[in-house]
Amino acid sequence: AQSVTQLDSHVSVSEGTPVLLRCNYSSSYSPSLFWYVQHPNKGLQLLLKYTSAATLVKGINGFEAEFKKSETSFHLTKPSAHMSDAAEYFCVVNQAGTALIFGKGTTLSVSS
Amino acid sequence: GAGVSQSPRYKVAKRGQDVALRCDPISGHVSLFWYQQALGQGPEFLTYFQNEAQLDKSGLPSDRFFAERPEGSVSTLKIQRTQQEDSAVYLCASSLGSRDSALDTQYFGPGTRLTVL
């Protein structure tokens, strides 16, 4: 069975500093991996997805993630945090091409 | 263009009442998914349609939950005899239904927040 583990439930950064949100996955075959963001009272928005074309994936709003098979990781990074990045972030694996399996989420707080 | 829409956005029900939650997917999207998101948790899969066919309902928590998509577009999630543990945000998502479904992107609606008193 596939699963994802988000290693931090809450991450706090200062505006302008780097962001690192950690995710490890478990999959018996080559997975499809995603990061979604959820702002308060808004729907889930896709940040980026890994589809085996390239291990370094660039997404929207300056976010990127690197697929590391040897470490079974798919960490999300951003060089410089902005106040508007404060939200809930979910690491997601695709199960057999249909149902998405979500991690428990990481709350990102950004202080000025 | 228009995204996935859901109605109502908020629903309060007394324990034992039946509720119906509606999802309007993006026009032309073949696949439709329902997820349940409890407070402080990630969404969990409930059921999946391809056009009008319900291909997977393995995530439905009990036989009180029923979903349909009779014409392959709008979908309704019905919960009978609601219980307090049914309180959650119910999310609907749709996708094109690409041949390589692992590459298919699911687009989510804003959700319906159900509170059962």
PDB file of C-alpha atoms in Angstrom:
ATOM      1  CA  ALA A   1       0.000   0.000   0.000  1.00  0.00           C
ATOM      2  CA  GLN A   2       1.092   3.535  -0.672  1.00  0.00           C
ATOM      3  CA  SER A   3       1.400   6.199   2.023  1.00  0.00           C
ATOM      4  CA  VAL A   4       3.035   9.530   2.748  1.00  0.00           C
ATOM      5  CA  THR A   5       4.455  10.877   5.997  1.00  0.00           C
ATOM      6  CA  GLN A   6       4.839  14.583   6.574  1.00  0.00           C
ATOM      7  CA  LEU A   7       7.557  14.892   9.160  1.00  0.00           C
ATOM      8  CA  ASP A   8       6.507  18.240  10.643  1.00  0.00           C
ATOM      9  CA  SER A   9       3.011  19.213  11.668  1.00  0.00           C
ATOM     10  CA  HIS A  10       3.980  22.886  11.996  1.00  0.00           C
ATOM     11  CA  VAL A  11       6.798  24.943  10.484  1.00  0.00           C
ATOM     12  CA  SER A  12       7.449  28.581  11.351  1.00  0.00           C
ATOM     13  CA  VAL A  13       9.706  30.855   9.293  1.00  0.00           C
ATOM     14  CA  SER A  14      10.394  34.555   8.964  1.00  0.00           C
ATOM     15  CA  GLU A  15       9.499  36.400   5.805  1.00  0.00           C
ATOM     16  CA  GLY A  16      12.379  36.266   3.329  1.00  0.00           C
ATOM     17  CA  THR A  17      13.941  33.095   4.767  1.00  0.00           C
ATOM     18  CA  PRO A  18      13.929  29.644   3.109  1.00  0.00           C
ATOM     19  CA  VAL A  19      11.084  27.175   3.495  1.00  0.00           C
ATOM     20  CA  LEU A  20      11.525  23.403   3.845  1.00  0.00           C
ATOM     21  CA  LEU A  21       8.526  21.100   4.249  1.00  0.00           C
ATOM     22  CA  ARG A  22       9.489  17.446   4.533  1.00  0.00           C
ATOM     23  CA  CYS A  23       7.698  14.443   3.086  1.00  0.00           C
ATOM     24  CA  ASN A  24       8.595  10.757   2.878  1.00  0.00           C
ATOM     25  CA  TYR A  25       6.615   8.290   0.832  1.00  0.00           C
ATOM     26  CA  SER A  26       6.090   4.565   0.762  1.00  0.00           C
ATOM     27  CA  SER A  27       5.259   2.874  -2.507  1.00  0.00           C
ATOM     28  CA  SER A  28       5.756  -0.534  -4.015  1.00  0.00           C
ATOM     29  CA  TYR A  29       6.273   0.949  -7.473  1.00  0.00           C
ATOM     30  CA  SER A  30       7.161   4.249  -9.081  1.00  0.00           C
ATOM     31  CA  PRO A  31       4.727   6.723  -7.556  1.00  0.00           C
ATOM     32  CA  SER A  32       3.101   9.904  -8.744  1.00  0.00           C
ATOM     33  CA  LEU A  33       3.640  12.545  -6.071  1.00  0.00           C
ATOM     34  CA  PHE A  34       2.017  15.926  -5.543  1.00  0.00           C
ATOM     35  CA  TRP A  35       2.050  18.898  -3.221  1.00  0.00           C
ATOM     36  CA  TYR A  36      -1.233  20.717  -2.622  1.00  0.00           C
ATOM     37  CA  VAL A  37      -1.786  23.921  -0.648  1.00  0.00           C
ATOM     38  CA  GLN A  38      -4.942  24.835   1.258  1.00  0.00           C
ATOM     39  CA  HIS A  39      -5.566  28.398   2.355  1.00  0.00           C
ATOM     40  CA  PRO A  40      -8.235  29.011   5.012  1.00  0.00           C
ATOM     41  CA  ASN A  41     -11.744  28.642   3.633  1.00  0.00           C
ATOM     42  CA  LYS A  42     -10.416  27.955   0.156  1.00  0.00           C
ATOM     43  CA  GLY A  43     -10.131  24.828  -1.940  1.00  0.00           C
ATOM     44  CA  LEU A  44      -7.040  22.718  -2.375  1.00  0.00           C
ATOM     45  CA  GLN A  45      -4.697  24.055  -5.039  1.00  0.00           C
ATOM     46  CA  LEU A  46      -2.046  22.030  -6.838  1.00  0.00           C
ATOM     47  CA  LEU A  47       1.464  23.403  -6.280  1.00  0.00           C
ATOM     48  CA  LEU A  48       3.405  20.855  -8.303  1.00  0.00           C
ATOM     49  CA  LYS A  49       3.516  17.202  -9.319  1.00  0.00           C
ATOM     50  CA  TYR A  50       6.184  14.595  -9.984  1.00  0.00           C
ATOM     51  CA  THR A  51       5.528  12.344 -12.945  1.00  0.00           C
ATOM     52  CA  SER A  52       8.972  10.735 -13.452  1.00  0.00           C
ATOM     53  CA  ALA A  53      10.008  13.135 -16.228  1.00  0.00           C
ATOM     54  CA  ALA A  54      12.475  15.031 -14.024  1.00  0.00           C
ATOM     55  CA  THR A  55      13.480  14.623 -10.400  1.00  0.00           C
ATOM     56  CA  LEU A  56      13.470  18.374  -9.702  1.00  0.00           C
ATOM     57  CA  VAL A  57       9.975  19.716 -10.155  1.00  0.00           C
ATOM     58  CA  LYS A  58       9.148  23.410 -10.296  1.00  0.00           C
ATOM     59  CA  GLY A  59       5.720  24.586  -9.245  1.00  0.00           C
ATOM     60  CA  ILE A  60       3.773  27.768  -8.818  1.00  0.00           C
ATOM     61  CA  ASN A  61       4.697  30.706  -6.577  1.00  0.00           C
ATOM     62  CA  GLY A  62       8.399  29.817  -6.529  1.00  0.00           C
ATOM     63  CA  PHE A  63       8.013  26.406  -4.904  1.00  0.00           C
ATOM     64  CA  GLU A  64       9.940  23.359  -6.027  1.00  0.00           C
ATOM     65  CA  ALA A  65      10.394  19.767  -4.876  1.00  0.00           C
ATOM     66  CA  GLU A  66      13.008  17.116  -5.487  1.00  0.00           C
ATOM     67  CA  PHE A  67      12.196  13.436  -5.856  1.00  0.00           C
ATOM     68  CA  LYS A  68      14.891  11.303  -4.213  1.00  0.00           C
ATOM     69  CA  LYS A  69      14.230   7.618  -4.729  1.00  0.00           C
ATOM     70  CA  SER A  70      17.144   6.501  -2.540  1.00  0.00           C
ATOM     71  CA  GLU A  71      15.718   8.449   0.389  1.00  0.00           C
ATOM     72  CA  THR A  72      12.034   7.942  -0.564  1.00  0.00           C
ATOM     73  CA  SER A  73      11.595  11.679  -0.065  1.00  0.00           C
ATOM     74  CA  PHE A  74       9.789  14.492  -1.853  1.00  0.00           C
ATOM     75  CA  HIS A  75      10.576  17.612   0.164  1.00  0.00           C
ATOM     76  CA  LEU A  76       9.060  20.979  -0.768  1.00  0.00           C
ATOM     77  CA  THR A  77      11.266  24.075  -0.756  1.00  0.00           C
ATOM     78  CA  LYS A  78      11.123  27.786  -1.495  1.00  0.00           C
ATOM     79  CA  PRO A  79      14.130  30.112  -1.335  1.00  0.00           C
ATOM     80  CA  SER A  80      12.324  33.053   0.241  1.00  0.00           C
ATOM     81  CA  ALA A  81       9.046  32.911   2.163  1.00  0.00           C
ATOM     82  CA  HIS A  82       6.299  35.455   1.657  1.00  0.00           C
ATOM     83  CA  MET A  83       3.517  36.288   4.070  1.00  0.00           C
ATOM     84  CA  SER A  84       0.994  34.943   1.558  1.00  0.00           C
ATOM     85  CA  ASP A  85       2.617  31.495   1.766  1.00  0.00           C
ATOM     86  CA  ALA A  86       1.079  30.914   5.193  1.00  0.00           C
ATOM     87  CA  ALA A  87      -1.274  27.957   4.691  1.00  0.00           C
ATOM     88  CA  GLU A  88      -1.677  24.199   5.116  1.00  0.00           C
ATOM     89  CA  TYR A  89       0.451  22.055   2.804  1.00  0.00           C
ATOM     90  CA  PHE A  90      -0.271  18.459   1.887  1.00  0.00           C
ATOM     91  CA  CYS A  91       2.058  15.888   0.373  1.00  0.00           C
ATOM     92  CA  VAL A  92       0.069  13.452  -1.741  1.00  0.00           C
ATOM     93  CA  VAL A  93       0.681  10.125  -3.492  1.00  0.00           C
ATOM     94  CA  ASN A  94      -1.505   8.725  -6.233  1.00  0.00           C
ATOM     95  CA  GLN A  95      -2.836   5.244  -5.607  1.00  0.00           C
ATOM     96  CA  ALA A  96      -3.281   3.181  -8.730  1.00  0.00           C
ATOM     97  CA  GLY A  97      -4.110   6.250 -10.730  1.00  0.00           C
ATOM     98  CA  THR A  98      -7.316   7.098  -8.969  1.00  0.00           C
ATOM     99  CA  ALA A  99      -7.620   7.929  -5.283  1.00  0.00           C
ATOM    100  CA  LEU A 100      -5.166  10.424  -3.850  1.00  0.00           C
ATOM    101  CA  ILE A 101      -3.547   9.511  -0.535  1.00  0.00           C
ATOM    102  CA  PHE A 102      -2.899  12.627   1.562  1.00  0.00           C
ATOM    103  CA  GLY A 103      -0.437  13.187   4.352  1.00  0.00           C
ATOM    104  CA  LYS A 104      -1.678  14.745   7.585  1.00  0.00           C
ATOM    105  CA  GLY A 105      -0.529  18.189   6.488  1.00  0.00           C
ATOM    106  CA  THR A 106       2.025  20.786   7.574  1.00  0.00           C
ATOM    107  CA  THR A 107       0.924  24.207   8.761  1.00  0.00           C
ATOM    108  CA  LEU A 108       3.304  26.893   7.539  1.00  0.00           C
ATOM    109  CA  SER A 109       3.413  30.108   9.536  1.00  0.00           C
ATOM    110  CA  VAL A 110       5.286  33.158   8.216  1.00  0.00           C
ATOM    111  CA  SER A 111       6.172  36.027  10.506  1.00  0.00           C
ATOM    112  CA  SER A 112       7.219  39.511   9.505  1.00  0.00           C
TER     113      SER A 112
ATOM    114  CA  GLY B   1     -12.977  29.216 -16.658  1.00  0.00           C
ATOM    115  CA  ALA B   2     -15.272  27.940 -13.930  1.00  0.00           C
ATOM    116  CA  GLY B   3     -13.796  25.558 -11.417  1.00  0.00           C
ATOM    117  CA  VAL B   4     -15.413  22.838  -9.351  1.00  0.00           C
ATOM    118  CA  SER B   5     -18.337  24.171  -7.366  1.00  0.00           C
ATOM    119  CA  GLN B   6     -20.042  22.658  -4.344  1.00  0.00           C
ATOM    120  CA  SER B   7     -23.253  23.454  -2.522  1.00  0.00           C
ATOM    121  CA  PRO B   8     -24.157  24.191   0.105  1.00  0.00           C
ATOM    122  CA  ARG B   9     -20.916  25.587   1.481  1.00  0.00           C
ATOM    123  CA  TYR B  10     -22.128  25.026   5.042  1.00  0.00           C
ATOM    124  CA  LYS B  11     -24.703  22.582   6.365  1.00  0.00           C
ATOM    125  CA  VAL B  12     -25.902  22.070   9.923  1.00  0.00           C
ATOM    126  CA  ALA B  13     -27.943  18.939  10.564  1.00  0.00           C
ATOM    127  CA  LYS B  14     -29.479  17.409  13.628  1.00  0.00           C
ATOM    128  CA  ARG B  15     -28.398  13.883  14.412  1.00  0.00           C
ATOM    129  CA  GLY B  16     -30.542  11.449  12.482  1.00  0.00           C
ATOM    130  CA  GLN B  17     -31.361  13.783   9.602  1.00  0.00           C
ATOM    131  CA  ASP B  18     -30.514  12.998   5.995  1.00  0.00           C
ATOM    132  CA  VAL B  19     -28.326  15.410   4.008  1.00  0.00           C
ATOM    133  CA  ALA B  20     -27.444  15.800   0.333  1.00  0.00           C
ATOM    134  CA  LEU B  21     -24.290  17.504  -0.865  1.00  0.00           C
ATOM    135  CA  ARG B  22     -23.906  18.604  -4.470  1.00  0.00           C
ATOM    136  CA  CYS B  23     -20.843  18.810  -6.687  1.00  0.00           C
ATOM    137  CA  ASP B  24     -20.597  20.477 -10.107  1.00  0.00           C
ATOM    138  CA  PRO B  25     -17.358  19.372 -11.783  1.00  0.00           C
ATOM    139  CA  ILE B  26     -15.398  21.248 -14.395  1.00  0.00           C
ATOM    140  CA  SER B  27     -17.169  20.928 -17.727  1.00  0.00           C
ATOM    141  CA  GLY B  28     -15.843  18.002 -19.741  1.00  0.00           C
ATOM    142  CA  HIS B  29     -14.143  16.283 -16.832  1.00  0.00           C
ATOM    143  CA  VAL B  30     -14.747  12.560 -16.950  1.00  0.00           C
ATOM    144  CA  SER B  31     -13.568  11.623 -13.473  1.00  0.00           C
ATOM    145  CA  LEU B  32     -15.115  12.794 -10.215  1.00  0.00           C
ATOM    146  CA  PHE B  33     -13.952  12.085  -6.667  1.00  0.00           C
ATOM    147  CA  TRP B  34     -15.335  12.648  -3.174  1.00  0.00           C
ATOM    148  CA  TYR B  35     -13.107  13.066  -0.130  1.00  0.00           C
ATOM    149  CA  GLN B  36     -13.812  13.599   3.572  1.00  0.00           C
ATOM    150  CA  GLN B  37     -11.581  15.928   5.606  1.00  0.00           C
ATOM    151  CA  ALA B  38     -11.907  15.768   9.378  1.00  0.00           C
ATOM    152  CA  LEU B  39     -10.705  18.716  11.438  1.00  0.00           C
ATOM    153  CA  GLY B  40      -6.920  18.910  11.488  1.00  0.00           C
ATOM    154  CA  GLN B  41      -6.487  15.963   9.123  1.00  0.00           C
ATOM    155  CA  GLY B  42      -5.733  15.421   5.479  1.00  0.00           C
ATOM    156  CA  PRO B  43      -8.558  14.519   3.106  1.00  0.00           C
ATOM    157  CA  GLU B  44      -9.494  10.850   2.852  1.00  0.00           C
ATOM    158  CA  PHE B  45     -10.882   9.196  -0.264  1.00  0.00           C
ATOM    159  CA  LEU B  46     -14.542   8.205  -0.271  1.00  0.00           C
ATOM    160  CA  THR B  47     -15.559   7.281  -3.806  1.00  0.00           C
ATOM    161  CA  TYR B  48     -14.745   7.715  -7.515  1.00  0.00           C
ATOM    162  CA  PHE B  49     -16.794   7.992 -10.709  1.00  0.00           C
ATOM    163  CA  GLN B  50     -15.825   7.719 -14.320  1.00  0.00           C
ATOM    164  CA  ASN B  51     -18.681   9.327 -16.203  1.00  0.00           C
ATOM    165  CA  GLU B  52     -21.804   7.855 -14.558  1.00  0.00           C
ATOM    166  CA  ALA B  53     -20.121   4.659 -13.402  1.00  0.00           C
ATOM    167  CA  GLN B  54     -19.075   4.410  -9.775  1.00  0.00           C
ATOM    168  CA  LEU B  55     -15.807   2.517 -10.092  1.00  0.00           C
ATOM    169  CA  ASP B  56     -14.604   2.616  -6.511  1.00  0.00           C
ATOM    170  CA  LYS B  57     -16.586   3.145  -3.327  1.00  0.00           C
ATOM    171  CA  SER B  58     -14.130   1.484  -0.990  1.00  0.00           C
ATOM    172  CA  GLY B  59     -13.703   4.621   1.119  1.00  0.00           C
ATOM    173  CA  LEU B  60     -17.352   5.088   2.068  1.00  0.00           C
ATOM    174  CA  PRO B  61     -17.371   4.617   5.873  1.00  0.00           C
ATOM    175  CA  SER B  62     -20.773   2.956   6.151  1.00  0.00           C
ATOM    176  CA  ASP B  63     -23.880   2.043   4.206  1.00  0.00           C
ATOM    177  CA  ARG B  64     -25.376   5.347   5.344  1.00  0.00           C
ATOM    178  CA  PHE B  65     -23.213   7.028   2.696  1.00  0.00           C
ATOM    179  CA  PHE B  66     -24.373   6.943  -0.890  1.00  0.00           C
ATOM    180  CA  ALA B  67     -23.111   8.785  -3.980  1.00  0.00           C
ATOM    181  CA  GLU B  68     -24.487   9.087  -7.473  1.00  0.00           C
ATOM    182  CA  ARG B  69     -23.705  10.759 -10.773  1.00  0.00           C
ATOM    183  CA  PRO B  70     -26.627   9.731 -12.958  1.00  0.00           C
ATOM    184  CA  GLU B  71     -25.814  11.743 -16.096  1.00  0.00           C
ATOM    185  CA  GLY B  72     -22.071  11.749 -15.797  1.00  0.00           C
ATOM    186  CA  SER B  73     -21.837  15.378 -14.725  1.00  0.00           C
ATOM    187  CA  VAL B  74     -23.266  16.648 -11.423  1.00  0.00           C
ATOM    188  CA  SER B  75     -22.788  14.354  -8.448  1.00  0.00           C
ATOM    189  CA  THR B  76     -24.599  14.107  -5.137  1.00  0.00           C
ATOM    190  CA  LEU B  77     -23.258  12.641  -1.919  1.00  0.00           C
ATOM    191  CA  LYS B  78     -26.047  11.609   0.407  1.00  0.00           C
ATOM    192  CA  ILE B  79     -25.663  10.766   4.065  1.00  0.00           C
ATOM    193  CA  GLN B  80     -28.588   9.103   5.787  1.00  0.00           C
ATOM    194  CA  ARG B  81     -29.292   9.254   9.516  1.00  0.00           C
ATOM    195  CA  THR B  82     -26.347  11.564  10.163  1.00  0.00           C
ATOM    196  CA  GLN B  83     -24.164  10.982  13.214  1.00  0.00           C
ATOM    197  CA  GLN B  84     -21.844  13.369  15.028  1.00  0.00           C
ATOM    198  CA  GLU B  85     -18.819  11.559  13.645  1.00  0.00           C
ATOM    199  CA  ASP B  86     -19.963  12.545  10.153  1.00  0.00           C
ATOM    200  CA  SER B  87     -19.035  16.169  10.916  1.00  0.00           C
ATOM    201  CA  ALA B  88     -16.292  17.089   8.453  1.00  0.00           C
ATOM    202  CA  VAL B  89     -15.563  18.987   5.267  1.00  0.00           C
ATOM    203  CA  TYR B  90     -16.625  17.056   2.187  1.00  0.00           C
ATOM    204  CA  LEU B  91     -14.474  17.803  -0.842  1.00  0.00           C
ATOM    205  CA  CYS B  92     -15.250  17.087  -4.452  1.00  0.00           C
ATOM    206  CA  ALA B  93     -12.596  16.912  -7.166  1.00  0.00           C
ATOM    207  CA  SER B  94     -12.708  16.359 -10.895  1.00  0.00           C
ATOM    208  CA  SER B  95     -10.168  15.474 -13.550  1.00  0.00           C
ATOM    209  CA  LEU B  96      -9.981  14.956 -17.293  1.00  0.00           C
ATOM    210  CA  GLY B  97      -9.646  11.219 -16.917  1.00  0.00           C
ATOM    211  CA  SER B  98      -6.451  10.951 -18.943  1.00  0.00           C
ATOM    212  CA  ARG B  99      -5.485   7.539 -20.266  1.00  0.00           C
ATOM    213  CA  ASP B 100      -2.497   7.618 -17.949  1.00  0.00           C
ATOM    214  CA  SER B 101      -4.556   8.266 -14.892  1.00  0.00           C
ATOM    215  CA  ALA B 102      -1.463   8.558 -12.706  1.00  0.00           C
ATOM    216  CA  LEU B 103      -0.704  11.808 -14.500  1.00  0.00           C
ATOM    217  CA  ASP B 104      -4.228  13.128 -14.171  1.00  0.00           C
ATOM    218  CA  THR B 105      -4.545  16.289 -12.070  1.00  0.00           C
ATOM    219  CA  GLN B 106      -7.470  16.504  -9.695  1.00  0.00           C
ATOM    220  CA  TYR B 107      -9.014  19.944  -9.247  1.00  0.00           C
ATOM    221  CA  PHE B 108     -10.812  20.521  -5.980  1.00  0.00           C
ATOM    222  CA  GLY B 109     -13.913  22.452  -5.043  1.00  0.00           C
ATOM    223  CA  PRO B 110     -14.143  24.628  -1.914  1.00  0.00           C
ATOM    224  CA  GLY B 111     -15.892  21.884   0.045  1.00  0.00           C
ATOM    225  CA  THR B 112     -19.047  21.610   2.124  1.00  0.00           C
ATOM    226  CA  ARG B 113     -18.590  21.909   5.870  1.00  0.00           C
ATOM    227  CA  LEU B 114     -21.077  19.579   7.567  1.00  0.00           C
ATOM    228  CA  THR B 115     -21.791  19.969  11.261  1.00  0.00           C
ATOM    229  CA  VAL B 116     -23.995  17.371  12.935  1.00  0.00           C
ATOM    230  CA  LEU B 117     -25.445  18.424  16.263  1.00  0.00           C
TER     231      LEU B 117
END
